[in-house]
């Protein structure tokens, strides 16, 4: 049969529509397709949970593509090597406790394996708000096409429901910022507000990222750099073990809560 433009068009519309409808209600909705969000989604999908991820950009991967200053290599410490092994990402020892991996190999495998594990990713979709109920906390996400945001068009969004939301938006901490601005109540931080990211201290930051990965408002967890920005940890630059371990931790906690 000759290829038909209308069949091609129908196929894309039908398949995308199926995916979208199937993800209107999930266990966990993750915002941000950087390393922490991808590992979180992978681990939740592996645990049999229904999980969806929304990424503003066309490309998944967040801050990992460019390694450090566009030198596309990443550094990972020993504690997180089991995650590289799990995804089949190759690495080499550089010095004690400092291993390197190709940034592009890392991000493409994190992305591919998380989709194959069962997570659905929607790229080019921006989370612009949350759905909330005073007695339940955060109950979902308000989404729109990124080009709508970029063009500044006045077009109303759509909404998805989830039992939990993970803010994995990196330095920007976008979901938590919306909650502070628009949802009654205080964050579970010392000040009740966003503590704010501190300047570079790789060793401290990597350890704090794990501790800071937790629930910050009923129904809302923070992971990755968003966890440090919310709870006041320093930045760490292009070492990525903390991001990977943070994704693993948030997935473990949510899987337990979901039962
Ligand atoms: O920044 P990002 O890679 O987050 P991460 O998992 O990792 C941080 C590291 O890359 C690096 C670092 C440590 O080594 O400091 O920065 O914490 O990925 C965050 C993703 O979230 C997307 C954004 O485009 C990026 O790909 N994002 C941010 N806000 C939104 C969003 C939003 N409102 N809606 C959808 N996606």
PDB file of C-alpha atoms and ligand atoms in Angstrom:
ATOM      1  CA  UNK A   1       0.000   0.000   0.000  1.00  0.00           C
ATOM      2  CA  UNK A   2       1.248   3.457  -0.880  1.00  0.00           C
ATOM      3  CA  UNK A   3       1.964   5.727   2.040  1.00  0.00           C
ATOM      4  CA  UNK A   4      -0.923   8.071   2.702  1.00  0.00           C
ATOM      5  CA  UNK A   5      -0.580  11.509   4.248  1.00  0.00           C
ATOM      6  CA  UNK A   6      -3.961  11.360   5.915  1.00  0.00           C
ATOM      7  CA  UNK A   7      -3.233   7.966   7.502  1.00  0.00           C
ATOM      8  CA  UNK A   8       0.072   9.369   8.769  1.00  0.00           C
ATOM      9  CA  UNK A   9      -1.761  12.341  10.241  1.00  0.00           C
ATOM     10  CA  UNK A  10      -4.511  10.209  11.777  1.00  0.00           C
ATOM     11  CA  UNK A  11      -1.957   7.799  13.253  1.00  0.00           C
ATOM     12  CA  UNK A  12      -0.155  10.609  15.045  1.00  0.00           C
ATOM     13  CA  UNK A  13      -3.327  12.245  16.324  1.00  0.00           C
ATOM     14  CA  UNK A  14      -4.862   8.936  17.491  1.00  0.00           C
ATOM     15  CA  UNK A  15      -1.736   7.688  19.228  1.00  0.00           C
ATOM     16  CA  UNK A  16      -1.031  10.998  20.970  1.00  0.00           C
ATOM     17  CA  UNK A  17      -4.661  11.285  22.027  1.00  0.00           C
ATOM     18  CA  UNK A  18      -4.532   7.758  23.520  1.00  0.00           C
ATOM     19  CA  UNK A  19      -1.419   8.692  25.509  1.00  0.00           C
ATOM     20  CA  UNK A  20      -2.923  11.937  26.752  1.00  0.00           C
ATOM     21  CA  UNK A  21      -6.243  10.417  27.812  1.00  0.00           C
ATOM     22  CA  UNK A  22      -4.409   7.556  29.494  1.00  0.00           C
ATOM     23  CA  UNK A  23      -2.411   9.996  31.611  1.00  0.00           C
ATOM     24  CA  UNK A  24      -5.159  12.315  32.827  1.00  0.00           C
ATOM     25  CA  UNK A  25      -5.124  10.479  36.166  1.00  0.00           C
ATOM     26  CA  UNK A  26      -1.900   9.017  37.509  1.00  0.00           C
ATOM     27  CA  UNK A  27      -0.211   8.050  40.750  1.00  0.00           C
ATOM     28  CA  UNK A  28       2.630  10.513  40.274  1.00  0.00           C
ATOM     29  CA  UNK A  29       3.134  13.486  37.958  1.00  0.00           C
ATOM     30  CA  UNK A  30       6.723  14.686  37.607  1.00  0.00           C
ATOM     31  CA  UNK A  31       7.607  18.166  36.413  1.00  0.00           C
ATOM     32  CA  UNK A  32      10.972  18.384  34.675  1.00  0.00           C
ATOM     33  CA  UNK A  33      12.904  15.889  32.583  1.00  0.00           C
ATOM     34  CA  UNK A  34      16.359  16.342  34.092  1.00  0.00           C
ATOM     35  CA  UNK A  35      18.301  13.501  35.693  1.00  0.00           C
ATOM     36  CA  UNK A  36      16.374  13.510  38.982  1.00  0.00           C
ATOM     37  CA  UNK A  37      12.948  13.471  37.327  1.00  0.00           C
ATOM     38  CA  UNK A  38      13.962  10.721  34.910  1.00  0.00           C
ATOM     39  CA  UNK A  39      15.368   8.420  37.601  1.00  0.00           C
ATOM     40  CA  UNK A  40      12.298   9.073  39.762  1.00  0.00           C
ATOM     41  CA  UNK A  41       9.986   8.172  36.902  1.00  0.00           C
ATOM     42  CA  UNK A  42      11.960   5.094  35.941  1.00  0.00           C
ATOM     43  CA  UNK A  43      11.971   3.733  39.491  1.00  0.00           C
ATOM     44  CA  UNK A  44       8.256   4.430  40.008  1.00  0.00           C
ATOM     45  CA  UNK A  45       7.370   2.764  36.719  1.00  0.00           C
ATOM     46  CA  UNK A  46       9.523  -0.230  37.682  1.00  0.00           C
ATOM     47  CA  UNK A  47       7.624  -0.386  40.986  1.00  0.00           C
ATOM     48  CA  UNK A  48       4.397  -0.686  38.982  1.00  0.00           C
ATOM     49  CA  UNK A  49       3.141   2.859  39.600  1.00  0.00           C
ATOM     50  CA  UNK A  50       1.462   4.979  36.978  1.00  0.00           C
ATOM     51  CA  UNK A  51       3.759   7.907  36.327  1.00  0.00           C
ATOM     52  CA  UNK A  52       3.872  10.757  33.832  1.00  0.00           C
ATOM     53  CA  UNK A  53       6.514  13.435  33.232  1.00  0.00           C
ATOM     54  CA  UNK A  54       6.062  16.872  31.677  1.00  0.00           C
ATOM     55  CA  UNK A  55       9.026  18.699  30.170  1.00  0.00           C
ATOM     56  CA  UNK A  56       8.883  22.273  28.885  1.00  0.00           C
ATOM     57  CA  UNK A  57      11.592  21.862  26.271  1.00  0.00           C
ATOM     58  CA  UNK A  58      11.603  19.823  23.081  1.00  0.00           C
ATOM     59  CA  UNK A  59      14.562  17.822  24.387  1.00  0.00           C
ATOM     60  CA  UNK A  60      14.528  15.780  27.571  1.00  0.00           C
ATOM     61  CA  UNK A  61      17.610  15.947  29.777  1.00  0.00           C
ATOM     62  CA  UNK A  62      17.651  19.292  31.555  1.00  0.00           C
ATOM     63  CA  UNK A  63      21.130  20.362  32.575  1.00  0.00           C
ATOM     64  CA  UNK A  64      22.861  17.103  31.777  1.00  0.00           C
ATOM     65  CA  UNK A  65      23.473  17.487  28.025  1.00  0.00           C
ATOM     66  CA  UNK A  66      26.173  20.089  28.401  1.00  0.00           C
ATOM     67  CA  UNK A  67      28.193  18.417  31.181  1.00  0.00           C
ATOM     68  CA  UNK A  68      30.152  21.341  32.649  1.00  0.00           C
ATOM     69  CA  UNK A  69      30.398  24.491  30.520  1.00  0.00           C
ATOM     70  CA  UNK A  70      29.521  22.442  27.420  1.00  0.00           C
ATOM     71  CA  UNK A  71      32.328  19.941  28.036  1.00  0.00           C
ATOM     72  CA  UNK A  72      29.927  17.041  27.601  1.00  0.00           C
ATOM     73  CA  UNK A  73      31.250  14.773  30.350  1.00  0.00           C
ATOM     74  CA  UNK A  74      29.668  14.335  33.771  1.00  0.00           C
ATOM     75  CA  UNK A  75      31.181  13.287  37.084  1.00  0.00           C
ATOM     76  CA  UNK A  76      29.472  10.753  39.337  1.00  0.00           C
ATOM     77  CA  UNK A  77      30.596   9.599  42.765  1.00  0.00           C
ATOM     78  CA  UNK A  78      30.835   6.000  43.938  1.00  0.00           C
ATOM     79  CA  UNK A  79      27.540   5.957  45.873  1.00  0.00           C
ATOM     80  CA  UNK A  80      25.564   6.490  42.685  1.00  0.00           C
ATOM     81  CA  UNK A  81      27.359   4.071  40.365  1.00  0.00           C
ATOM     82  CA  UNK A  82      24.678   1.429  40.912  1.00  0.00           C
ATOM     83  CA  UNK A  83      22.242   3.748  39.115  1.00  0.00           C
ATOM     84  CA  UNK A  84      24.573   4.087  36.110  1.00  0.00           C
ATOM     85  CA  UNK A  85      24.821   0.278  36.104  1.00  0.00           C
ATOM     86  CA  UNK A  86      21.036  -0.067  36.247  1.00  0.00           C
ATOM     87  CA  UNK A  87      20.677   2.085  33.120  1.00  0.00           C
ATOM     88  CA  UNK A  88      23.652   0.543  31.322  1.00  0.00           C
ATOM     89  CA  UNK A  89      25.561   3.856  31.300  1.00  0.00           C
ATOM     90  CA  UNK A  90      29.315   3.234  30.989  1.00  0.00           C
ATOM     91  CA  UNK A  91      31.790   5.086  33.190  1.00  0.00           C
ATOM     92  CA  UNK A  92      35.510   5.298  33.940  1.00  0.00           C
ATOM     93  CA  UNK A  93      37.313   5.991  37.188  1.00  0.00           C
ATOM     94  CA  UNK A  94      39.183   9.304  37.085  1.00  0.00           C
ATOM     95  CA  UNK A  95      40.393   9.507  40.689  1.00  0.00           C
ATOM     96  CA  UNK A  96      39.154   7.976  43.914  1.00  0.00           C
ATOM     97  CA  UNK A  97      35.382   8.551  44.218  1.00  0.00           C
ATOM     98  CA  UNK A  98      35.308  10.574  40.947  1.00  0.00           C
ATOM     99  CA  UNK A  99      34.000   8.684  37.920  1.00  0.00           C
ATOM    100  CA  UNK A 100      33.169  10.150  34.504  1.00  0.00           C
ATOM    101  CA  UNK A 101      30.512   9.288  31.946  1.00  0.00           C
ATOM    102  CA  UNK A 102      29.590  10.693  28.555  1.00  0.00           C
ATOM    103  CA  UNK A 103      26.793  13.203  29.180  1.00  0.00           C
ATOM    104  CA  UNK A 104      24.941  12.302  26.004  1.00  0.00           C
ATOM    105  CA  UNK A 105      25.115   8.563  26.623  1.00  0.00           C
ATOM    106  CA  UNK A 106      23.839   9.209  30.144  1.00  0.00           C
ATOM    107  CA  UNK A 107      20.869  11.337  29.234  1.00  0.00           C
ATOM    108  CA  UNK A 108      19.750   9.295  26.258  1.00  0.00           C
ATOM    109  CA  UNK A 109      19.811   6.057  28.254  1.00  0.00           C
ATOM    110  CA  UNK A 110      18.029   7.650  31.236  1.00  0.00           C
ATOM    111  CA  UNK A 111      15.333   8.848  28.855  1.00  0.00           C
ATOM    112  CA  UNK A 112      14.949   5.701  26.771  1.00  0.00           C
ATOM    113  CA  UNK A 113      14.954   3.315  29.713  1.00  0.00           C
ATOM    114  CA  UNK A 114      12.447   5.341  31.701  1.00  0.00           C
ATOM    115  CA  UNK A 115      10.016   5.279  28.768  1.00  0.00           C
ATOM    116  CA  UNK A 116      10.589   1.574  28.264  1.00  0.00           C
ATOM    117  CA  UNK A 117       9.997   0.982  31.977  1.00  0.00           C
ATOM    118  CA  UNK A 118       6.516   2.451  31.535  1.00  0.00           C
ATOM    119  CA  UNK A 119       6.699   6.189  32.203  1.00  0.00           C
ATOM    120  CA  UNK A 120       5.039   8.467  29.661  1.00  0.00           C
ATOM    121  CA  UNK A 121       6.882  11.680  28.800  1.00  0.00           C
ATOM    122  CA  UNK A 122       5.199  14.712  27.284  1.00  0.00           C
ATOM    123  CA  UNK A 123       7.740  17.151  25.896  1.00  0.00           C
ATOM    124  CA  UNK A 124       7.016  20.725  24.870  1.00  0.00           C
ATOM    125  CA  UNK A 125       4.476  20.934  27.696  1.00  0.00           C
ATOM    126  CA  UNK A 126       4.857  23.529  30.434  1.00  0.00           C
ATOM    127  CA  UNK A 127       3.388  23.153  33.897  1.00  0.00           C
ATOM    128  CA  UNK A 128       2.002  26.574  34.679  1.00  0.00           C
ATOM    129  CA  UNK A 129       0.018  25.894  37.859  1.00  0.00           C
ATOM    130  CA  UNK A 130      -1.143  23.185  40.259  1.00  0.00           C
ATOM    131  CA  UNK A 131      -4.575  21.828  41.102  1.00  0.00           C
ATOM    132  CA  UNK A 132      -5.244  22.035  44.857  1.00  0.00           C
ATOM    133  CA  UNK A 133      -7.840  21.270  47.516  1.00  0.00           C
ATOM    134  CA  UNK A 134      -7.538  22.841  50.983  1.00  0.00           C
ATOM    135  CA  UNK A 135      -8.094  19.475  52.727  1.00  0.00           C
ATOM    136  CA  UNK A 136      -5.820  17.408  50.433  1.00  0.00           C
ATOM    137  CA  UNK A 137      -3.056  19.703  49.266  1.00  0.00           C
ATOM    138  CA  UNK A 138      -1.731  19.413  45.730  1.00  0.00           C
ATOM    139  CA  UNK A 139      -3.890  17.120  43.610  1.00  0.00           C
ATOM    140  CA  UNK A 140      -2.594  17.659  40.086  1.00  0.00           C
ATOM    141  CA  UNK A 141      -1.030  19.913  37.487  1.00  0.00           C
ATOM    142  CA  UNK A 142      -2.193  22.587  35.109  1.00  0.00           C
ATOM    143  CA  UNK A 143      -0.488  22.202  31.733  1.00  0.00           C
ATOM    144  CA  UNK A 144      -0.190  24.081  28.491  1.00  0.00           C
ATOM    145  CA  UNK A 145       1.856  23.881  25.296  1.00  0.00           C
ATOM    146  CA  UNK A 146       5.246  25.519  25.733  1.00  0.00           C
ATOM    147  CA  UNK A 147       4.797  27.460  22.467  1.00  0.00           C
ATOM    148  CA  UNK A 148       1.664  29.028  23.987  1.00  0.00           C
ATOM    149  CA  UNK A 149       3.785  30.227  26.898  1.00  0.00           C
ATOM    150  CA  UNK A 150       6.574  31.408  24.581  1.00  0.00           C
ATOM    151  CA  UNK A 151       4.205  33.356  22.347  1.00  0.00           C
ATOM    152  CA  UNK A 152       2.409  34.860  25.333  1.00  0.00           C
ATOM    153  CA  UNK A 153      -0.934  33.726  23.946  1.00  0.00           C
ATOM    154  CA  UNK A 154      -3.982  33.977  26.152  1.00  0.00           C
ATOM    155  CA  UNK A 155      -5.122  30.349  25.917  1.00  0.00           C
ATOM    156  CA  UNK A 156      -6.495  28.460  28.879  1.00  0.00           C
ATOM    157  CA  UNK A 157      -4.641  25.331  29.986  1.00  0.00           C
ATOM    158  CA  UNK A 158      -5.787  21.758  30.686  1.00  0.00           C
ATOM    159  CA  UNK A 159      -5.493  19.828  33.955  1.00  0.00           C
ATOM    160  CA  UNK A 160      -4.254  16.388  35.005  1.00  0.00           C
ATOM    161  CA  UNK A 161      -4.899  14.701  38.355  1.00  0.00           C
ATOM    162  CA  UNK A 162      -2.273  12.795  40.340  1.00  0.00           C
ATOM    163  CA  UNK A 163      -1.963  11.423  43.843  1.00  0.00           C
ATOM    164  CA  UNK A 164       1.460  13.064  44.153  1.00  0.00           C
ATOM    165  CA  UNK A 165       3.427  15.698  42.291  1.00  0.00           C
ATOM    166  CA  UNK A 166       7.249  15.885  42.116  1.00  0.00           C
ATOM    167  CA  UNK A 167       8.911  19.227  41.442  1.00  0.00           C
ATOM    168  CA  UNK A 168      12.065  18.237  39.550  1.00  0.00           C
ATOM    169  CA  UNK A 169      12.425  21.571  37.759  1.00  0.00           C
ATOM    170  CA  UNK A 170      16.028  22.139  38.853  1.00  0.00           C
ATOM    171  CA  UNK A 171      17.338  25.526  39.968  1.00  0.00           C
ATOM    172  CA  UNK A 172      14.055  27.186  38.951  1.00  0.00           C
ATOM    173  CA  UNK A 173      11.889  25.326  41.531  1.00  0.00           C
ATOM    174  CA  UNK A 174       8.895  26.326  39.471  1.00  0.00           C
ATOM    175  CA  UNK A 175       6.141  24.239  41.045  1.00  0.00           C
ATOM    176  CA  UNK A 176       7.104  25.176  44.598  1.00  0.00           C
ATOM    177  CA  UNK A 177       7.159  28.835  43.572  1.00  0.00           C
ATOM    178  CA  UNK A 178       3.598  28.557  42.271  1.00  0.00           C
ATOM    179  CA  UNK A 179       2.498  26.916  45.525  1.00  0.00           C
ATOM    180  CA  UNK A 180       4.086  29.684  47.616  1.00  0.00           C
ATOM    181  CA  UNK A 181       2.388  32.314  45.477  1.00  0.00           C
ATOM    182  CA  UNK A 182      -1.052  30.806  45.036  1.00  0.00           C
ATOM    183  CA  UNK A 183      -1.878  28.014  47.491  1.00  0.00           C
ATOM    184  CA  UNK A 184      -2.936  28.830  51.071  1.00  0.00           C
ATOM    185  CA  UNK A 185      -0.610  27.359  53.717  1.00  0.00           C
ATOM    186  CA  UNK A 186       3.111  27.147  54.384  1.00  0.00           C
ATOM    187  CA  UNK A 187       5.899  24.984  53.034  1.00  0.00           C
ATOM    188  CA  UNK A 188       7.493  22.325  55.291  1.00  0.00           C
ATOM    189  CA  UNK A 189      10.737  24.331  55.318  1.00  0.00           C
ATOM    190  CA  UNK A 190      12.248  26.110  58.349  1.00  0.00           C
ATOM    191  CA  UNK A 191      10.850  29.492  57.245  1.00  0.00           C
ATOM    192  CA  UNK A 192       7.670  28.148  55.648  1.00  0.00           C
ATOM    193  CA  UNK A 193       8.941  29.707  52.399  1.00  0.00           C
ATOM    194  CA  UNK A 194      11.590  28.784  49.807  1.00  0.00           C
ATOM    195  CA  UNK A 195      14.960  28.913  51.586  1.00  0.00           C
ATOM    196  CA  UNK A 196      16.867  29.588  48.353  1.00  0.00           C
ATOM    197  CA  UNK A 197      19.856  27.941  46.739  1.00  0.00           C
ATOM    198  CA  UNK A 198      23.324  28.719  48.104  1.00  0.00           C
ATOM    199  CA  UNK A 199      26.642  29.089  46.226  1.00  0.00           C
ATOM    200  CA  UNK A 200      28.852  26.214  45.126  1.00  0.00           C
ATOM    201  CA  UNK A 201      29.968  23.529  47.622  1.00  0.00           C
ATOM    202  CA  UNK A 202      29.906  20.226  45.768  1.00  0.00           C
ATOM    203  CA  UNK A 203      30.546  17.801  48.614  1.00  0.00           C
ATOM    204  CA  UNK A 204      27.999  19.341  50.993  1.00  0.00           C
ATOM    205  CA  UNK A 205      25.463  19.871  48.240  1.00  0.00           C
ATOM    206  CA  UNK A 206      25.594  16.287  47.068  1.00  0.00           C
ATOM    207  CA  UNK A 207      24.878  15.007  50.568  1.00  0.00           C
ATOM    208  CA  UNK A 208      22.212  17.607  51.305  1.00  0.00           C
ATOM    209  CA  UNK A 209      20.375  16.894  48.068  1.00  0.00           C
ATOM    210  CA  UNK A 210      19.400  13.480  49.380  1.00  0.00           C
ATOM    211  CA  UNK A 211      18.185  14.814  52.739  1.00  0.00           C
ATOM    212  CA  UNK A 212      16.342  17.672  51.056  1.00  0.00           C
ATOM    213  CA  UNK A 213      14.480  15.283  48.776  1.00  0.00           C
ATOM    214  CA  UNK A 214      11.159  15.059  50.571  1.00  0.00           C
ATOM    215  CA  UNK A 215       7.620  16.309  50.868  1.00  0.00           C
ATOM    216  CA  UNK A 216       7.487  20.091  50.977  1.00  0.00           C
ATOM    217  CA  UNK A 217       3.725  20.634  50.927  1.00  0.00           C
ATOM    218  CA  UNK A 218       0.949  18.031  51.221  1.00  0.00           C
ATOM    219  CA  UNK A 219       1.047  16.038  47.991  1.00  0.00           C
ATOM    220  CA  UNK A 220       4.160  17.804  46.642  1.00  0.00           C
ATOM    221  CA  UNK A 221       7.718  16.442  46.777  1.00  0.00           C
ATOM    222  CA  UNK A 222      10.925  18.107  45.654  1.00  0.00           C
ATOM    223  CA  UNK A 223      13.789  16.257  43.965  1.00  0.00           C
ATOM    224  CA  UNK A 224      17.148  17.131  42.451  1.00  0.00           C
ATOM    225  CA  UNK A 225      18.356  20.713  42.431  1.00  0.00           C
ATOM    226  CA  UNK A 226      14.816  21.880  43.233  1.00  0.00           C
ATOM    227  CA  UNK A 227      15.190  20.121  46.606  1.00  0.00           C
ATOM    228  CA  UNK A 228      18.330  22.084  47.438  1.00  0.00           C
ATOM    229  CA  UNK A 229      16.851  25.344  46.226  1.00  0.00           C
ATOM    230  CA  UNK A 230      13.728  24.772  48.320  1.00  0.00           C
ATOM    231  CA  UNK A 231      15.479  23.707  51.511  1.00  0.00           C
ATOM    232  CA  UNK A 232      18.490  26.017  51.196  1.00  0.00           C
ATOM    233  CA  UNK A 233      21.325  23.717  50.087  1.00  0.00           C
ATOM    234  CA  UNK A 234      24.298  24.828  47.998  1.00  0.00           C
ATOM    235  CA  UNK A 235      24.753  24.118  44.283  1.00  0.00           C
ATOM    236  CA  UNK A 236      27.148  21.441  43.114  1.00  0.00           C
ATOM    237  CA  UNK A 237      27.830  21.957  39.399  1.00  0.00           C
ATOM    238  CA  UNK A 238      28.390  19.086  37.006  1.00  0.00           C
ATOM    239  CA  UNK A 239      28.547  16.219  39.482  1.00  0.00           C
ATOM    240  CA  UNK A 240      25.369  14.216  39.057  1.00  0.00           C
ATOM    241  CA  UNK A 241      25.305  11.431  41.643  1.00  0.00           C
ATOM    242  CA  UNK A 242      23.138  13.490  43.990  1.00  0.00           C
ATOM    243  CA  UNK A 243      20.588  14.085  41.226  1.00  0.00           C
ATOM    244  CA  UNK A 244      20.385  10.375  40.422  1.00  0.00           C
ATOM    245  CA  UNK A 245      20.161   9.350  44.083  1.00  0.00           C
ATOM    246  CA  UNK A 246      17.531  12.014  44.716  1.00  0.00           C
ATOM    247  CA  UNK A 247      15.347  10.553  41.970  1.00  0.00           C
ATOM    248  CA  UNK A 248      15.798   7.102  43.456  1.00  0.00           C
ATOM    249  CA  UNK A 249      14.898   8.367  46.927  1.00  0.00           C
ATOM    250  CA  UNK A 250      11.740  10.232  45.961  1.00  0.00           C
ATOM    251  CA  UNK A 251      10.539   7.213  43.997  1.00  0.00           C
ATOM    252  CA  UNK A 252      11.131   4.922  46.983  1.00  0.00           C
ATOM    253  CA  UNK A 253       9.184   7.195  49.328  1.00  0.00           C
ATOM    254  CA  UNK A 254       6.302   7.630  46.935  1.00  0.00           C
ATOM    255  CA  UNK A 255       6.126   3.927  46.135  1.00  0.00           C
ATOM    256  CA  UNK A 256       5.861   3.254  49.882  1.00  0.00           C
ATOM    257  CA  UNK A 257       3.118   5.838  50.330  1.00  0.00           C
ATOM    258  CA  UNK A 258       1.214   4.551  47.345  1.00  0.00           C
ATOM    259  CA  UNK A 259       1.428   1.048  48.800  1.00  0.00           C
TER     260      UNK A 259
HETATM  261  O1  LIG B   1      17.733  21.345  35.720  1.00  0.00           O
HETATM  262  P1  LIG B   1      17.459  19.904  35.525  1.00  0.00           P
HETATM  263  O2  LIG B   1      18.490  19.085  34.861  1.00  0.00           O
HETATM  264  O3  LIG B   1      17.008  19.307  36.943  1.00  0.00           O
HETATM  265  P2  LIG B   1      17.671  18.293  37.995  1.00  0.00           P
HETATM  266  O4  LIG B   1      17.186  16.922  37.732  1.00  0.00           O
HETATM  267  O5  LIG B   1      19.225  18.314  37.666  1.00  0.00           O
HETATM  268  C1  LIG B   1      20.017  19.449  37.899  1.00  0.00           C
HETATM  269  C2  LIG B   1      21.267  19.338  37.066  1.00  0.00           C
HETATM  270  O6  LIG B   1      20.976  19.251  35.699  1.00  0.00           O
HETATM  271  C3  LIG B   1      22.251  20.487  37.278  1.00  0.00           C
HETATM  272  C4  LIG B   1      22.835  20.551  38.645  1.00  0.00           C
HETATM  273  C5  LIG B   1      23.424  19.367  39.321  1.00  0.00           C
HETATM  274  O7  LIG B   1      24.328  18.674  38.761  1.00  0.00           O
HETATM  275  O8  LIG B   1      22.806  21.567  39.264  1.00  0.00           O
HETATM  276  O9  LIG B   1      21.590  21.716  37.005  1.00  0.00           O
HETATM  277  O10 LIG B   1      17.455  18.885  39.315  1.00  0.00           O
HETATM  278  O11 LIG B   1      16.119  19.735  34.686  1.00  0.00           O
HETATM  279  C6  LIG B   1      14.964  20.425  35.020  1.00  0.00           C
HETATM  280  C7  LIG B   1      14.017  20.362  33.833  1.00  0.00           C
HETATM  281  O12 LIG B   1      12.772  20.903  34.222  1.00  0.00           O
HETATM  282  C8  LIG B   1      12.214  21.587  33.111  1.00  0.00           C
HETATM  283  C9  LIG B   1      13.420  22.249  32.462  1.00  0.00           C
HETATM  284  O13 LIG B   1      13.170  22.572  31.106  1.00  0.00           O
HETATM  285  C10 LIG B   1      14.497  21.186  32.634  1.00  0.00           C
HETATM  286  O14 LIG B   1      14.588  20.343  31.516  1.00  0.00           O
HETATM  287  N1  LIG B   1      11.208  22.520  33.620  1.00  0.00           N
HETATM  288  C11 LIG B   1      11.435  23.589  34.428  1.00  0.00           C
HETATM  289  N2  LIG B   1      10.275  24.196  34.719  1.00  0.00           N
HETATM  290  C12 LIG B   1       9.302  23.501  34.074  1.00  0.00           C
HETATM  291  C13 LIG B   1       9.893  22.429  33.376  1.00  0.00           C
HETATM  292  C14 LIG B   1       7.870  23.645  33.973  1.00  0.00           C
HETATM  293  N3  LIG B   1       7.215  24.637  34.583  1.00  0.00           N
HETATM  294  N4  LIG B   1       7.184  22.761  33.228  1.00  0.00           N
HETATM  295  C15 LIG B   1       7.837  21.753  32.583  1.00  0.00           C
HETATM  296  N5  LIG B   1       9.175  21.560  32.655  1.00  0.00           N
END
